[in-house]
C-alpha cells in the first residue's frame, strides 16, 4: 500500500506532469460525516476480525517448514504473500493508535508482527521461483507485486517504530550499538527487491506492439490473447517498481548475459514509469469494457490461425471477473502519485463505482437496489453483473464450481481497492518537485479531501459485504467463497433451506469463455495448430475443461467441481472446492479494506 507520498525529481516527471484541478470524485453530493453509524460492527471489532482472519489463515494453511501454503498454487501463493504483507501494514498502523498502544504491551505487539513477518521471510525461500518464471505473464507479475508489498510494509514499520538516524549516546560501546540498530526487517529489502526486479524483467517479454497496437500478451504458449488482468498487473507492477523498488546490485541468478553482468538497477528508473504510462494508455484505448463500465476479460485476433494479415484485437471474450475491476487500481494510484494528474484518481473512482453498482448496491441511498426482505426461502436477488443484493460475486459462486483461480479473485479486488483508497499525502513537496508548488498545493489538498470523501462513501457497501462474508465462516473461522449465502442465511436456518432459485438467469449465452473456471478450450481460437498438449500443460483446472466444451458451463446448484463431492447441503460453501486458503485470503482482504476506510473516517 502507498503509505507515504513520494515526490520525485523534476527531471523524472516534467514531461508528463499536468496541472491538478479539484473536482468531486462522486457523481452526487453526499455528507459522509453524517451517514448513519452501524452499531453491529465497530471499528475495534473489525480490527479484531481482521487479526483473527490472518491468524486463522496462517495457523490453518501455512507450513513454516515448507515456507508456503501447500494447498495454494504458484500464483495464488504469491497473492497470499501480498495479503500477509498488507495485513501487517494495517496491524502496524493499528497498534500505533492510542487505544491499542496503551492497552497492549509493545513487546506483545512486536512479537505478533515479527511472527507473521518471519513467515513471509520463510515464503521467500518456499516460493518456487524457478517454475513461476516459465509460467504465464500474469503469474510472473503477481510475484513482482507481492515482494514490493513486502518492501512497503518493511519501510512503513521501520519508519513508524525504529529511528532512521543515529541517536547520540555519550556512553558508546554496546549500549550505543543497540540503541542505533535499525529494524531487522531492513535486511530483507535487498533479496525482496532482487526478486521483484528479476520477475519484472521476465514479464517485459510479454509486451508486444506488433499485435493490437500494444498491450501485454497473456501466455506465450497459447494463441495471442491480450487480457485485462495481465495488462492491469503490468500497469500496477510497473508503477510500484518506479515508486518502491529501492535499486538492486545483485547480478545473480539469471542477470548475466553474453556480454557480462547487467548494470546495477537504480531506484525510480524511467523505464518502469514509461511501462506503466504506456500500459494504461493502451488499456484505456482498447475498448475492453462493457456497457456497465466493467472490464471484460480480453481480446483474441480473428483469423490469426488462418494466416490472416489481421493484427487487430477484434474478438472479445465477454466474461467478467471481479479481480479485473480491481488490480489496475494500484497502478492508477501510483500514476497519480508520480504525475499529480487527477485523471488517474477519477478513472479509479469511476471503476470502483461501476463495480459497486454492478453488485446491486445503490451508493446514493447506501442500500441494495433490490428488496431483500421480500425474497422467498432459497430465492436469490437478480444478478446485477458483478453480484447480487449488494454483495460481490463471481459468476461461478452460485453454482459452487469455482476453480482455485476464482477463489482468489475477490481478495485481489479488495487488496488493490485498499491501495487505491489510502489517504493522499499532500504535504508541500521540495522545490525540486515538478508539479506541486504554490497555488497547486492548495488544489492538491482539495483533491485529497474529495478522494477521502469518495473512499469513505464506499464504507457502507464494504460493511454490507463484510457482514455477509463473516457469516460464511465455519467452526474454524475459515471464510467461504460465496458471501451472498451469508447475507441471505442460506443453508437450512431461518427459512434458508431448500432449493436455491435465482430470480433471473446468470447467463444468457453472451458470457464468453470462463476459462478461469473451466479451463482453456481446446480449439483454434486458443491453441496453436498442433498444440493441444501445450494448451493442456498451460491451462488451469483442466479436468473441468472437457465439461465446459461439452456445454455444461452452468452446473446444477447441488453439483460439485474440484473432486470433493457435493458437500454439506446445509452449507452452500462446502460445495466444489469448499473453503480454501484462497477464500480465507479474500475474507482477510475485505476486512482490511473495511478497517482502513473506517480508520480514515475516524481521523
Coordinates of C-alpha atoms in Angstrom, one line a residue:
X1 CA 0.0 0.0 0.0
X2 CA 1.2 3.5 -0.7
X3 CA 1.8 4.7 2.9
X4 CA 3.6 8.0 2.1
X5 CA 3.7 10.2 -0.9
X6 CA 6.9 10.1 -2.9
X7 CA 7.9 13.3 -4.6
X8 CA 10.2 12.6 -7.5
X9 CA 12.7 15.0 -9.1
X10 CA 11.6 17.3 -11.9
X11 CA 13.8 15.6 -14.4
X12 CA 11.8 12.4 -13.9
X13 CA 8.3 13.8 -14.4
X14 CA 8.4 17.2 -16.0
X15 CA 7.3 15.9 -19.4
X16 CA 4.2 14.2 -18.1
X17 CA 3.1 16.4 -15.2
X18 CA -0.1 18.3 -15.7
X19 CA -2.0 20.9 -13.5
X20 CA -4.2 19.4 -10.9
X21 CA -7.8 20.5 -10.9
X22 CA -10.0 19.9 -7.9
X23 CA -13.3 18.2 -8.5
X24 CA -15.6 15.7 -6.9
X25 CA -14.9 12.1 -7.5
X26 CA -18.6 11.2 -6.6
X27 CA -21.4 11.7 -9.1
X28 CA -23.6 13.1 -6.4
X29 CA -23.4 15.2 -3.2
X30 CA -23.2 13.2 0.0
X31 CA -22.4 14.1 3.6
X32 CA -20.4 11.1 4.6
X33 CA -19.8 12.5 8.1
X34 CA -23.5 12.4 8.8
X35 CA -24.0 8.9 7.5
X36 CA -25.8 6.7 9.9
X37 CA -23.4 4.7 12.1
X38 CA -23.7 0.9 12.1
X39 CA -23.5 -0.3 15.7
X40 CA -23.2 -4.0 14.7
X41 CA -19.7 -3.8 13.5
X42 CA -17.5 -1.4 15.4
X43 CA -14.0 -0.3 14.2
X44 CA -12.5 -2.3 17.1
X45 CA -14.5 -5.4 16.1
X46 CA -13.4 -5.0 12.5
X47 CA -9.7 -4.9 13.6
X48 CA -10.2 -7.9 15.8
X49 CA -11.9 -9.8 13.0
X50 CA -9.1 -8.8 10.6
X51 CA -6.4 -10.1 13.0
X52 CA -8.4 -13.3 13.6
X53 CA -8.7 -13.8 9.8
X54 CA -4.9 -13.5 9.4
X55 CA -4.3 -15.9 12.4
X56 CA -6.7 -18.5 11.0
X57 CA -5.2 -18.3 7.5
X58 CA -1.6 -18.8 8.8
X59 CA -2.4 -21.3 11.5
X60 CA -4.6 -23.4 9.2
X61 CA -2.8 -23.3 5.9
X62 CA 0.8 -22.0 6.3
X63 CA 3.6 -24.6 6.8
X64 CA 6.8 -22.9 8.1
X65 CA 9.0 -26.0 7.3
X66 CA 7.9 -25.8 3.6
X67 CA 7.8 -22.0 3.6
X68 CA 4.4 -21.8 1.8
X69 CA 0.7 -22.6 1.9
X70 CA 0.9 -26.2 0.4
X71 CA -2.7 -26.2 -0.9
X72 CA -2.1 -23.0 -2.9
X73 CA -0.7 -23.0 -6.4
X74 CA 2.2 -20.8 -7.5
X75 CA 0.3 -17.6 -8.3
X76 CA -2.3 -17.9 -5.5
X77 CA 0.6 -18.3 -3.0
X78 CA 2.1 -15.1 -4.3
X79 CA -1.2 -13.4 -3.7
X80 CA -1.3 -14.8 -0.1
X81 CA 2.0 -13.2 0.4
X82 CA 0.6 -9.9 -0.6
X83 CA -2.3 -10.4 1.8
X84 CA 0.0 -11.1 4.7
X85 CA 2.2 -8.0 3.8
X86 CA -0.9 -5.8 3.5
X87 CA -2.3 -7.1 6.8
X88 CA 1.0 -6.4 8.6
X89 CA 0.9 -2.8 7.4
X90 CA -2.6 -2.4 8.8
X91 CA -1.7 -4.1 12.1
X92 CA 1.3 -2.0 12.4
X93 CA -0.8 1.1 11.9
X94 CA -3.5 -0.1 14.2
X95 CA -1.1 -0.9 17.1
X96 CA 0.4 2.5 16.9
X97 CA -3.0 4.1 17.7
X98 CA -3.5 5.3 21.2
X99 CA -6.2 2.9 22.4
X100 CA -4.1 -0.2 21.4
X101 CA -0.7 1.3 22.1
X102 CA -1.8 2.0 25.7
X103 CA -3.6 -1.3 26.3
X104 CA -1.2 -3.8 24.7
X105 CA 2.5 -4.1 25.8
X106 CA 4.8 -3.2 22.9
X107 CA 6.6 -6.5 23.2
X108 CA 3.4 -8.4 22.6
X109 CA 2.6 -6.2 19.6
X110 CA 6.1 -6.5 18.1
X111 CA 6.1 -10.3 18.7
X112 CA 2.9 -10.6 16.7
X113 CA 4.2 -8.6 13.8
X114 CA 7.5 -10.5 13.9
X115 CA 5.7 -13.8 13.9
X116 CA 3.9 -13.2 10.6
X117 CA 6.8 -11.3 9.0
X118 CA 9.0 -14.3 9.7
X119 CA 6.5 -16.5 7.8
X120 CA 6.8 -14.0 4.9
X121 CA 10.6 -14.5 5.0
X122 CA 10.1 -18.2 5.0
X123 CA 7.9 -17.9 1.9
X124 CA 10.7 -16.1 0.1
X125 CA 12.6 -19.5 0.2
X126 CA 9.5 -21.6 -0.2
X127 CA 8.3 -19.8 -3.4
X128 CA 9.1 -21.9 -6.5
X129 CA 10.8 -19.0 -8.3
X130 CA 12.2 -21.4 -11.0
X131 CA 8.9 -22.8 -12.0
X132 CA 7.0 -19.4 -12.0
X133 CA 9.4 -17.7 -14.4
X134 CA 8.3 -20.2 -17.0
X135 CA 4.6 -19.7 -16.5
X136 CA 2.2 -17.1 -18.0
X137 CA 3.0 -13.4 -17.7
X138 CA 0.2 -12.8 -15.2
X139 CA 1.6 -15.4 -12.9
X140 CA 5.0 -13.7 -13.1
X141 CA 3.6 -10.3 -12.3
X142 CA 1.9 -11.4 -9.1
X143 CA 5.4 -12.2 -7.8
X144 CA 6.6 -8.7 -8.6
X145 CA 3.7 -7.1 -6.7
X146 CA 4.0 -9.5 -3.8
X147 CA 7.6 -8.6 -2.9
X148 CA 7.0 -4.9 -3.5
X149 CA 4.1 -5.2 -1.0
X150 CA 6.5 -6.7 1.5
X151 CA 9.0 -3.9 0.9
X152 CA 6.3 -1.3 1.6
X153 CA 5.5 -3.0 4.9
X154 CA 9.1 -3.0 5.9
X155 CA 9.6 0.7 5.1
X156 CA 6.4 1.6 6.9
X157 CA 7.0 -0.4 10.1
X158 CA 10.6 0.6 10.4
X159 CA 9.8 4.3 9.9
X160 CA 7.0 4.1 12.5
X161 CA 8.8 2.3 15.3
X162 CA 12.5 2.5 14.7
X163 CA 14.9 5.5 14.4
X164 CA 16.0 6.4 11.0
X165 CA 19.0 8.4 12.2
X166 CA 21.6 7.7 14.9
X167 CA 20.8 8.7 18.5
X168 CA 23.7 10.4 20.3
X169 CA 24.9 8.2 23.1
X170 CA 27.8 9.5 25.1
X171 CA 28.5 6.1 26.6
X172 CA 29.1 4.5 23.2
X173 CA 30.0 0.8 23.2
X174 CA 27.4 -1.9 23.1
X175 CA 24.7 0.5 24.5
X176 CA 25.1 2.8 21.6
X177 CA 25.2 0.0 19.1
X178 CA 21.9 -1.5 20.5
X179 CA 20.2 1.9 20.6
X180 CA 21.1 2.7 17.0
X181 CA 20.4 -0.6 15.2
X182 CA 17.7 -0.5 12.5
X183 CA 14.8 -2.9 12.4
X184 CA 16.0 -6.3 11.3
X185 CA 13.3 -6.4 8.6
X186 CA 15.5 -4.0 6.5
X187 CA 17.9 -6.9 6.0
X188 CA 15.3 -8.4 3.7
X189 CA 14.8 -5.5 1.4
X190 CA 17.6 -6.4 -1.0
X191 CA 16.5 -10.0 -1.7
X192 CA 12.9 -9.0 -2.0
X193 CA 13.9 -6.2 -4.4
X194 CA 16.1 -8.5 -6.4
X195 CA 13.2 -11.0 -6.9
X196 CA 10.9 -8.2 -7.9
X197 CA 13.4 -6.9 -10.4
X198 CA 14.0 -10.4 -11.9
X199 CA 10.4 -11.1 -12.4
X200 CA 9.6 -7.7 -13.9
X201 CA 12.4 -8.3 -16.4
X202 CA 10.9 -11.7 -17.2
X203 CA 7.5 -10.1 -17.8
X204 CA 8.8 -7.4 -20.2
X205 CA 8.8 -10.1 -22.9
X206 CA 5.1 -10.1 -22.9
X207 CA 4.7 -6.5 -24.1
X208 CA 4.0 -6.6 -27.8
X209 CA 3.4 -3.7 -30.3
X210 CA 3.0 -5.8 -33.4
X211 CA -0.4 -7.1 -32.5
X212 CA -3.3 -4.9 -31.3
X213 CA -1.0 -1.8 -31.3
X214 CA 0.4 -2.7 -28.0
X215 CA -0.5 -4.5 -24.8
X216 CA 0.7 -7.5 -22.8
X217 CA 0.1 -11.0 -24.1
X218 CA -1.2 -13.4 -21.6
X219 CA 0.5 -16.7 -22.3
X220 CA 3.4 -17.3 -24.7
X221 CA 2.4 -20.9 -25.2
X222 CA -1.1 -20.2 -26.4
X223 CA -2.6 -18.1 -29.3
X224 CA -2.2 -14.4 -28.8
X225 CA -4.7 -13.2 -26.1
X226 CA -4.5 -9.8 -24.6
X227 CA -6.5 -9.9 -21.5
X228 CA -7.4 -7.4 -18.8
X229 CA -5.6 -9.0 -15.9
X230 CA -2.2 -9.3 -17.5
X231 CA -2.3 -5.6 -18.6
X232 CA -3.6 -4.4 -15.3
X233 CA -0.9 -6.3 -13.5
X234 CA 1.7 -4.8 -15.8
X235 CA 0.5 -1.3 -15.1
X236 CA 0.4 -1.8 -11.3
X237 CA 3.6 -3.7 -11.1
X238 CA 5.5 -1.1 -13.2
X239 CA 4.1 1.8 -11.3
X240 CA 5.1 0.2 -8.0
X241 CA 8.5 -0.7 -9.4
X242 CA 9.0 3.0 -10.1
X243 CA 7.8 4.1 -6.7
X244 CA 9.1 1.4 -4.3
X245 CA 11.9 -0.6 -5.9
X246 CA 15.0 0.6 -3.9
X247 CA 17.6 -0.5 -6.5
X248 CA 19.4 -3.8 -6.9
X249 CA 23.1 -4.5 -7.4
X250 CA 22.8 -8.3 -7.2
X251 CA 23.7 -9.8 -10.6
X252 CA 22.7 -13.4 -9.9
X253 CA 21.0 -15.5 -10.8
X254 CA 19.7 -15.0 -14.3
X255 CA 21.1 -11.5 -14.6
X256 CA 24.2 -12.4 -16.5
X257 CA 24.1 -12.1 -20.3
X258 CA 26.5 -13.0 -23.1
X259 CA 28.4 -9.7 -22.6
X260 CA 28.6 -9.9 -18.8
X261 CA 26.5 -8.9 -15.9
X262 CA 23.8 -6.4 -16.2
X263 CA 24.4 -3.0 -14.7
X264 CA 23.1 -2.4 -11.2
X265 CA 19.4 -1.3 -11.2
X266 CA 18.7 2.1 -9.7
X267 CA 15.5 3.3 -7.9
X268 CA 13.0 5.3 -9.9
X269 CA 14.3 4.3 -13.3
X270 CA 12.2 5.9 -16.1
X271 CA 11.6 2.6 -17.9
X272 CA 9.2 1.5 -15.1
X273 CA 7.2 4.7 -15.3
X274 CA 7.1 4.6 -19.1
X275 CA 5.8 1.0 -18.9
X276 CA 3.0 1.9 -16.5
X277 CA 2.1 5.0 -18.6
X278 CA 2.1 3.1 -21.9
X279 CA 0.3 0.2 -20.4
X280 CA -2.6 2.4 -19.1
X281 CA -2.8 4.4 -22.3
X282 CA -3.2 1.1 -24.2
X283 CA -5.7 -0.4 -21.8
X284 CA -7.8 2.8 -21.8
X285 CA -8.0 2.9 -25.6
X286 CA -8.5 -0.8 -26.0
X287 CA -12.3 -0.8 -25.7
X288 CA -12.1 -3.6 -23.1
X289 CA -15.2 -2.6 -21.1
X290 CA -18.8 -3.5 -21.4
X291 CA -22.0 -1.4 -21.1
X292 CA -21.7 -1.4 -17.3
X293 CA -18.3 0.1 -17.4
X294 CA -16.7 -3.2 -16.3
X295 CA -13.6 -4.7 -17.8
X296 CA -14.4 -7.8 -19.9
X297 CA -11.7 -10.5 -19.9
X298 CA -9.8 -9.8 -23.1
X299 CA -9.4 -10.0 -26.9
X300 CA -8.3 -12.5 -29.5
X301 CA -7.4 -11.7 -33.1
X302 CA -9.7 -13.0 -35.7
X303 CA -8.1 -15.2 -38.4
X304 CA -4.8 -15.5 -36.6
X305 CA -4.7 -19.3 -37.2
X306 CA -5.7 -18.9 -40.8
X307 CA -2.6 -16.9 -41.8
X308 CA -4.7 -13.7 -41.9
X309 CA -2.9 -10.3 -42.1
X310 CA -5.2 -9.0 -39.4
X311 CA -3.4 -7.7 -36.3
X312 CA -6.3 -6.1 -34.5
X313 CA -7.8 -7.2 -31.3
X314 CA -11.3 -7.8 -32.6
X315 CA -12.7 -10.9 -30.9
X316 CA -14.0 -10.1 -27.4
X317 CA -14.3 -12.6 -24.6
X318 CA -17.2 -11.0 -22.7
X319 CA -16.5 -12.9 -19.4
X320 CA -16.4 -10.6 -16.4
X321 CA -14.4 -11.4 -13.3
X322 CA -14.2 -9.5 -10.0
X323 CA -10.4 -9.1 -10.0
X324 CA -10.4 -7.4 -13.4
X325 CA -12.2 -4.5 -11.8
X326 CA -9.6 -4.0 -9.1
X327 CA -6.0 -4.8 -9.9
X328 CA -5.5 -1.7 -12.0
X329 CA -6.4 0.5 -9.0
X330 CA -2.9 0.1 -7.6
X331 CA -1.4 1.4 -10.8
X332 CA -3.9 4.3 -11.1
X333 CA -3.0 5.4 -7.6
X334 CA 0.7 5.1 -8.4
X335 CA 0.4 7.1 -11.6
X336 CA -1.4 9.9 -9.7
X337 CA 1.4 9.8 -7.1
X338 CA 4.0 10.4 -9.8
X339 CA 2.2 12.8 -12.1
X340 CA -0.3 14.6 -9.9
X341 CA -2.8 14.2 -12.8
X342 CA -6.2 13.6 -11.1
X343 CA -7.5 11.8 -14.2
X344 CA -6.0 8.7 -12.7
X345 CA -7.9 9.1 -9.5
X346 CA -11.1 9.9 -11.4
X347 CA -10.8 6.8 -13.5
X348 CA -10.2 4.7 -10.4
X349 CA -13.2 6.0 -8.6
X350 CA -15.4 5.6 -11.7
X351 CA -14.3 1.9 -11.9
X352 CA -15.0 1.4 -8.2
X353 CA -18.4 2.9 -8.6
X354 CA -19.2 0.8 -11.6
X355 CA -18.2 -2.3 -9.7
X356 CA -20.3 -1.3 -6.7
X357 CA -23.3 -0.6 -8.9
X358 CA -22.9 -4.0 -10.6
X359 CA -23.2 -5.8 -7.2
X360 CA -26.7 -4.4 -6.9
X361 CA -25.8 -1.6 -4.4
X362 CA -27.2 2.0 -4.5
X363 CA -24.3 4.2 -3.4
X364 CA -26.5 7.3 -3.2
X365 CA -29.0 5.6 -0.9
X366 CA -26.5 3.3 0.8
X367 CA -28.6 0.2 0.4
X368 CA -29.2 -2.7 -2.0
X369 CA -31.3 -1.8 -5.1
X370 CA -33.5 -4.9 -4.5
X371 CA -35.8 -5.6 -1.6
X372 CA -34.1 -8.4 0.1
X373 CA -36.8 -8.7 2.7
X374 CA -39.3 -9.8 0.1
X375 CA -37.4 -12.9 -1.1
X376 CA -38.9 -16.3 -0.6
X377 CA -36.8 -19.0 1.2
X378 CA -34.0 -20.1 -1.1
X379 CA -34.7 -17.4 -3.6
X380 CA -31.8 -15.1 -4.8
X381 CA -31.9 -11.5 -5.8
X382 CA -31.3 -10.8 -9.5
X383 CA -27.8 -11.0 -10.9
X384 CA -26.6 -7.4 -11.5
X385 CA -23.4 -8.0 -13.4
X386 CA -20.9 -8.5 -10.6
X387 CA -23.0 -9.8 -7.8
X388 CA -26.5 -9.5 -6.3
X389 CA -28.1 -8.0 -3.2
X390 CA -25.2 -5.6 -2.9
X391 CA -22.7 -8.4 -2.4
X392 CA -19.8 -9.0 -4.8
X393 CA -19.8 -12.4 -6.6
X394 CA -18.0 -14.1 -9.4
X395 CA -20.4 -16.0 -11.7
X396 CA -19.2 -19.4 -10.5
X397 CA -20.2 -18.6 -6.9
X398 CA -23.8 -19.5 -7.2
X399 CA -23.2 -22.9 -8.7
X400 CA -20.3 -23.7 -6.3
X401 CA -17.9 -24.8 -9.1
X402 CA -15.3 -22.1 -8.8
X403 CA -11.8 -23.1 -9.6
X404 CA -8.7 -22.4 -7.5
X405 CA -8.1 -19.3 -9.6
X406 CA -11.6 -17.9 -9.0
X407 CA -11.3 -18.5 -5.2
X408 CA -8.7 -15.7 -5.2
X409 CA -10.4 -13.1 -7.3
X410 CA -12.5 -11.1 -4.7
X411 CA -9.5 -10.9 -2.4
X412 CA -7.4 -9.4 -5.3
X413 CA -10.1 -6.8 -5.8
X414 CA -10.2 -5.7 -2.2
X415 CA -6.4 -5.7 -1.8
X416 CA -6.0 -3.2 -4.7
X417 CA -9.1 -1.2 -3.6
X418 CA -7.2 -0.7 -0.3
X419 CA -4.1 0.5 -2.1
X420 CA -6.1 3.0 -4.2
X421 CA -8.0 4.4 -1.2
X422 CA -5.1 5.0 1.0
X423 CA -5.2 8.7 2.2
X424 CA -3.3 11.1 -0.1
X425 CA -0.3 12.8 1.4
X426 CA -0.3 16.3 0.0
X427 CA 2.3 18.0 2.2
X428 CA 4.1 20.7 0.3
X429 CA 6.9 19.0 -1.6
X430 CA 10.5 20.1 -2.1
X431 CA 11.2 22.9 -4.6
X432 CA 12.7 20.4 -7.0
X433 CA 9.3 18.7 -7.4
X434 CA 7.8 19.4 -10.8
X435 CA 4.0 19.7 -10.3
X436 CA 3.0 20.7 -6.8
X437 CA 4.0 24.1 -5.5
X438 CA 2.4 27.4 -4.7
X439 CA -1.3 27.5 -5.6
X440 CA -1.3 24.0 -7.0
X441 CA -0.6 22.7 -3.4
X442 CA -4.0 24.1 -2.4
X443 CA -5.6 22.2 -5.3
X444 CA -3.9 19.1 -4.1
X445 CA -5.4 19.5 -0.7
X446 CA -8.8 19.8 -2.3
X447 CA -8.2 16.7 -4.4
X448 CA -7.2 14.9 -1.2
X449 CA -10.4 15.9 0.5
X450 CA -12.5 14.7 -2.5
X451 CA -10.6 11.4 -2.7
X452 CA -11.1 10.9 1.0
X453 CA -14.8 11.7 0.8
X454 CA -15.3 9.3 -2.2
X455 CA -13.5 6.4 -0.5
X456 CA -15.5 7.0 2.7
X457 CA -18.7 6.8 0.7
X458 CA -17.9 3.2 0.0
X459 CA -17.8 2.3 3.7
X460 CA -21.4 1.0 4.0
X461 CA -21.0 -1.2 0.9
X462 CA -17.9 -2.6 2.4
X463 CA -19.7 -3.2 5.7
X464 CA -22.5 -4.9 3.9
X465 CA -20.1 -7.3 2.2
X466 CA -18.1 -7.9 5.4
X467 CA -21.2 -8.9 7.3
X468 CA -22.1 -11.3 4.5
X469 CA -18.6 -12.7 4.4
X470 CA -18.3 -13.1 8.2
X471 CA -21.5 -15.1 8.2
X472 CA -19.9 -17.7 5.9
X473 CA -17.1 -18.7 8.4
X474 CA -17.1 -22.2 9.6
X475 CA -16.2 -23.5 13.1
X476 CA -12.5 -23.0 12.4
X477 CA -13.1 -19.4 11.3
X478 CA -12.5 -20.0 7.6
X479 CA -14.4 -17.9 5.1
X480 CA -16.5 -19.4 2.4
X481 CA -16.3 -18.4 -1.3
X482 CA -20.0 -17.4 -1.8
X483 CA -20.6 -14.5 0.5
X484 CA -24.2 -14.0 -0.6
X485 CA -25.1 -17.2 1.2
X486 CA -24.1 -15.5 4.4
X487 CA -26.1 -12.4 3.6
X488 CA -29.3 -14.4 2.9
X489 CA -28.6 -17.0 5.6
X490 CA -28.9 -19.8 3.1
X491 CA -28.4 -23.3 4.3
X492 CA -31.3 -24.6 6.5
X493 CA -31.7 -21.9 9.1
X494 CA -34.2 -19.1 9.4
X495 CA -36.1 -20.4 6.4
X496 CA -32.9 -20.5 4.3
X497 CA -33.2 -24.2 3.4
X498 CA -34.4 -25.8 0.2
X499 CA -33.5 -25.3 -3.4
X500 CA -31.6 -22.2 -4.3
X501 CA -33.5 -20.5 -7.1
X502 CA -32.1 -17.4 -8.9
X503 CA -34.8 -14.9 -9.9
X504 CA -33.1 -14.4 -13.2
X505 CA -30.6 -16.5 -15.2
X506 CA -27.0 -15.8 -14.6
X507 CA -26.0 -16.2 -18.2
X508 CA -27.7 -15.6 -21.5
X509 CA -25.2 -17.0 -23.9
X510 CA -23.2 -13.8 -24.1
X511 CA -21.0 -14.5 -21.1
X512 CA -18.0 -15.5 -23.1
X513 CA -15.5 -18.3 -22.2
X514 CA -15.0 -18.8 -18.5
X515 CA -11.6 -20.3 -18.9
X516 CA -10.6 -19.4 -15.4
X517 CA -13.2 -21.9 -14.0
X518 CA -13.5 -24.5 -16.8
X519 CA -10.0 -24.4 -18.3
X520 CA -8.7 -23.3 -21.7
X521 CA -10.9 -24.7 -24.6
X522 CA -9.0 -26.9 -26.9
X523 CA -9.8 -25.1 -30.1
X524 CA -8.1 -22.9 -32.7
X525 CA -9.0 -19.7 -31.0
X526 CA -6.9 -20.5 -28.0
X527 CA -4.4 -23.2 -29.1
X528 CA -1.7 -23.0 -31.8
X529 CA -2.0 -25.6 -34.6
X530 CA -1.0 -29.0 -33.3
X531 CA -0.5 -27.6 -29.9
X532 CA -3.2 -29.2 -27.8
X533 CA -0.7 -30.7 -25.4
X534 CA 0.8 -27.3 -25.0
X535 CA -2.6 -25.8 -24.1
X536 CA -3.2 -28.6 -21.7
X537 CA 0.1 -28.0 -19.9
X538 CA -0.6 -24.3 -19.6
X539 CA -4.3 -24.4 -18.7
X540 CA -5.5 -24.5 -15.1
X541 CA -8.3 -26.7 -13.8
X542 CA -8.1 -28.9 -16.9
X543 CA -10.4 -31.7 -15.6
X544 CA -13.3 -29.2 -16.0
X545 CA -12.3 -28.1 -19.4
X546 CA -14.0 -31.0 -21.1
X547 CA -17.2 -30.3 -19.2
X548 CA -17.0 -26.7 -20.5
X549 CA -16.6 -27.8 -24.1
X550 CA -19.5 -30.2 -23.7
X551 CA -21.8 -27.4 -22.9
X552 CA -22.0 -27.9 -19.1
X553 CA -20.9 -24.4 -18.4
X554 CA -23.6 -23.9 -15.7
X555 CA -23.8 -26.8 -13.4
X556 CA -26.8 -27.6 -11.2
X557 CA -26.7 -26.0 -7.8
X558 CA -26.3 -29.3 -6.0
X559 CA -23.3 -30.4 -8.2
X560 CA -19.7 -30.2 -7.4
X561 CA -16.4 -29.5 -9.1
X562 CA -13.0 -30.0 -7.7
X563 CA -13.2 -33.6 -6.6
X564 CA -14.6 -33.0 -3.2
X565 CA -18.2 -34.2 -3.6
X566 CA -21.4 -32.3 -3.2
X567 CA -20.6 -31.0 0.2
X568 CA -23.0 -30.4 3.1
X569 CA -26.5 -29.5 1.9
X570 CA -26.9 -27.2 4.9
X571 CA -23.8 -25.1 4.0
X572 CA -23.5 -23.9 0.3
X573 CA -19.9 -23.1 0.9
X574 CA -18.8 -26.7 1.2
X575 CA -19.7 -27.4 -2.5
X576 CA -16.9 -27.8 -5.0
X577 CA -13.5 -27.0 -3.6
X578 CA -15.1 -25.9 -0.3
X579 CA -13.2 -23.4 1.9
X580 CA -9.6 -22.8 1.0
X581 CA -6.6 -20.7 1.8
X582 CA -7.7 -18.5 -1.2
X583 CA -11.2 -17.9 0.3
X584 CA -9.6 -17.1 3.6
X585 CA -7.3 -14.6 2.0
X586 CA -10.3 -13.0 0.3
X587 CA -12.1 -12.6 3.6
X588 CA -9.0 -11.1 5.1
X589 CA -8.6 -8.6 2.2
X590 CA -12.2 -7.5 2.6
X591 CA -11.9 -6.9 6.3
X592 CA -8.7 -5.0 5.8
X593 CA -10.3 -2.7 3.2
X594 CA -13.1 -2.0 5.6
X595 CA -10.9 -1.3 8.5
X596 CA -8.7 1.1 6.5
X597 CA -11.7 3.0 5.3
X598 CA -13.3 3.1 8.8
X599 CA -9.9 4.2 10.2
X600 CA -9.8 7.1 7.8
X601 CA -13.4 8.2 8.8
X602 CA -12.4 8.2 12.5
X603 CA -9.5 10.6 12.0

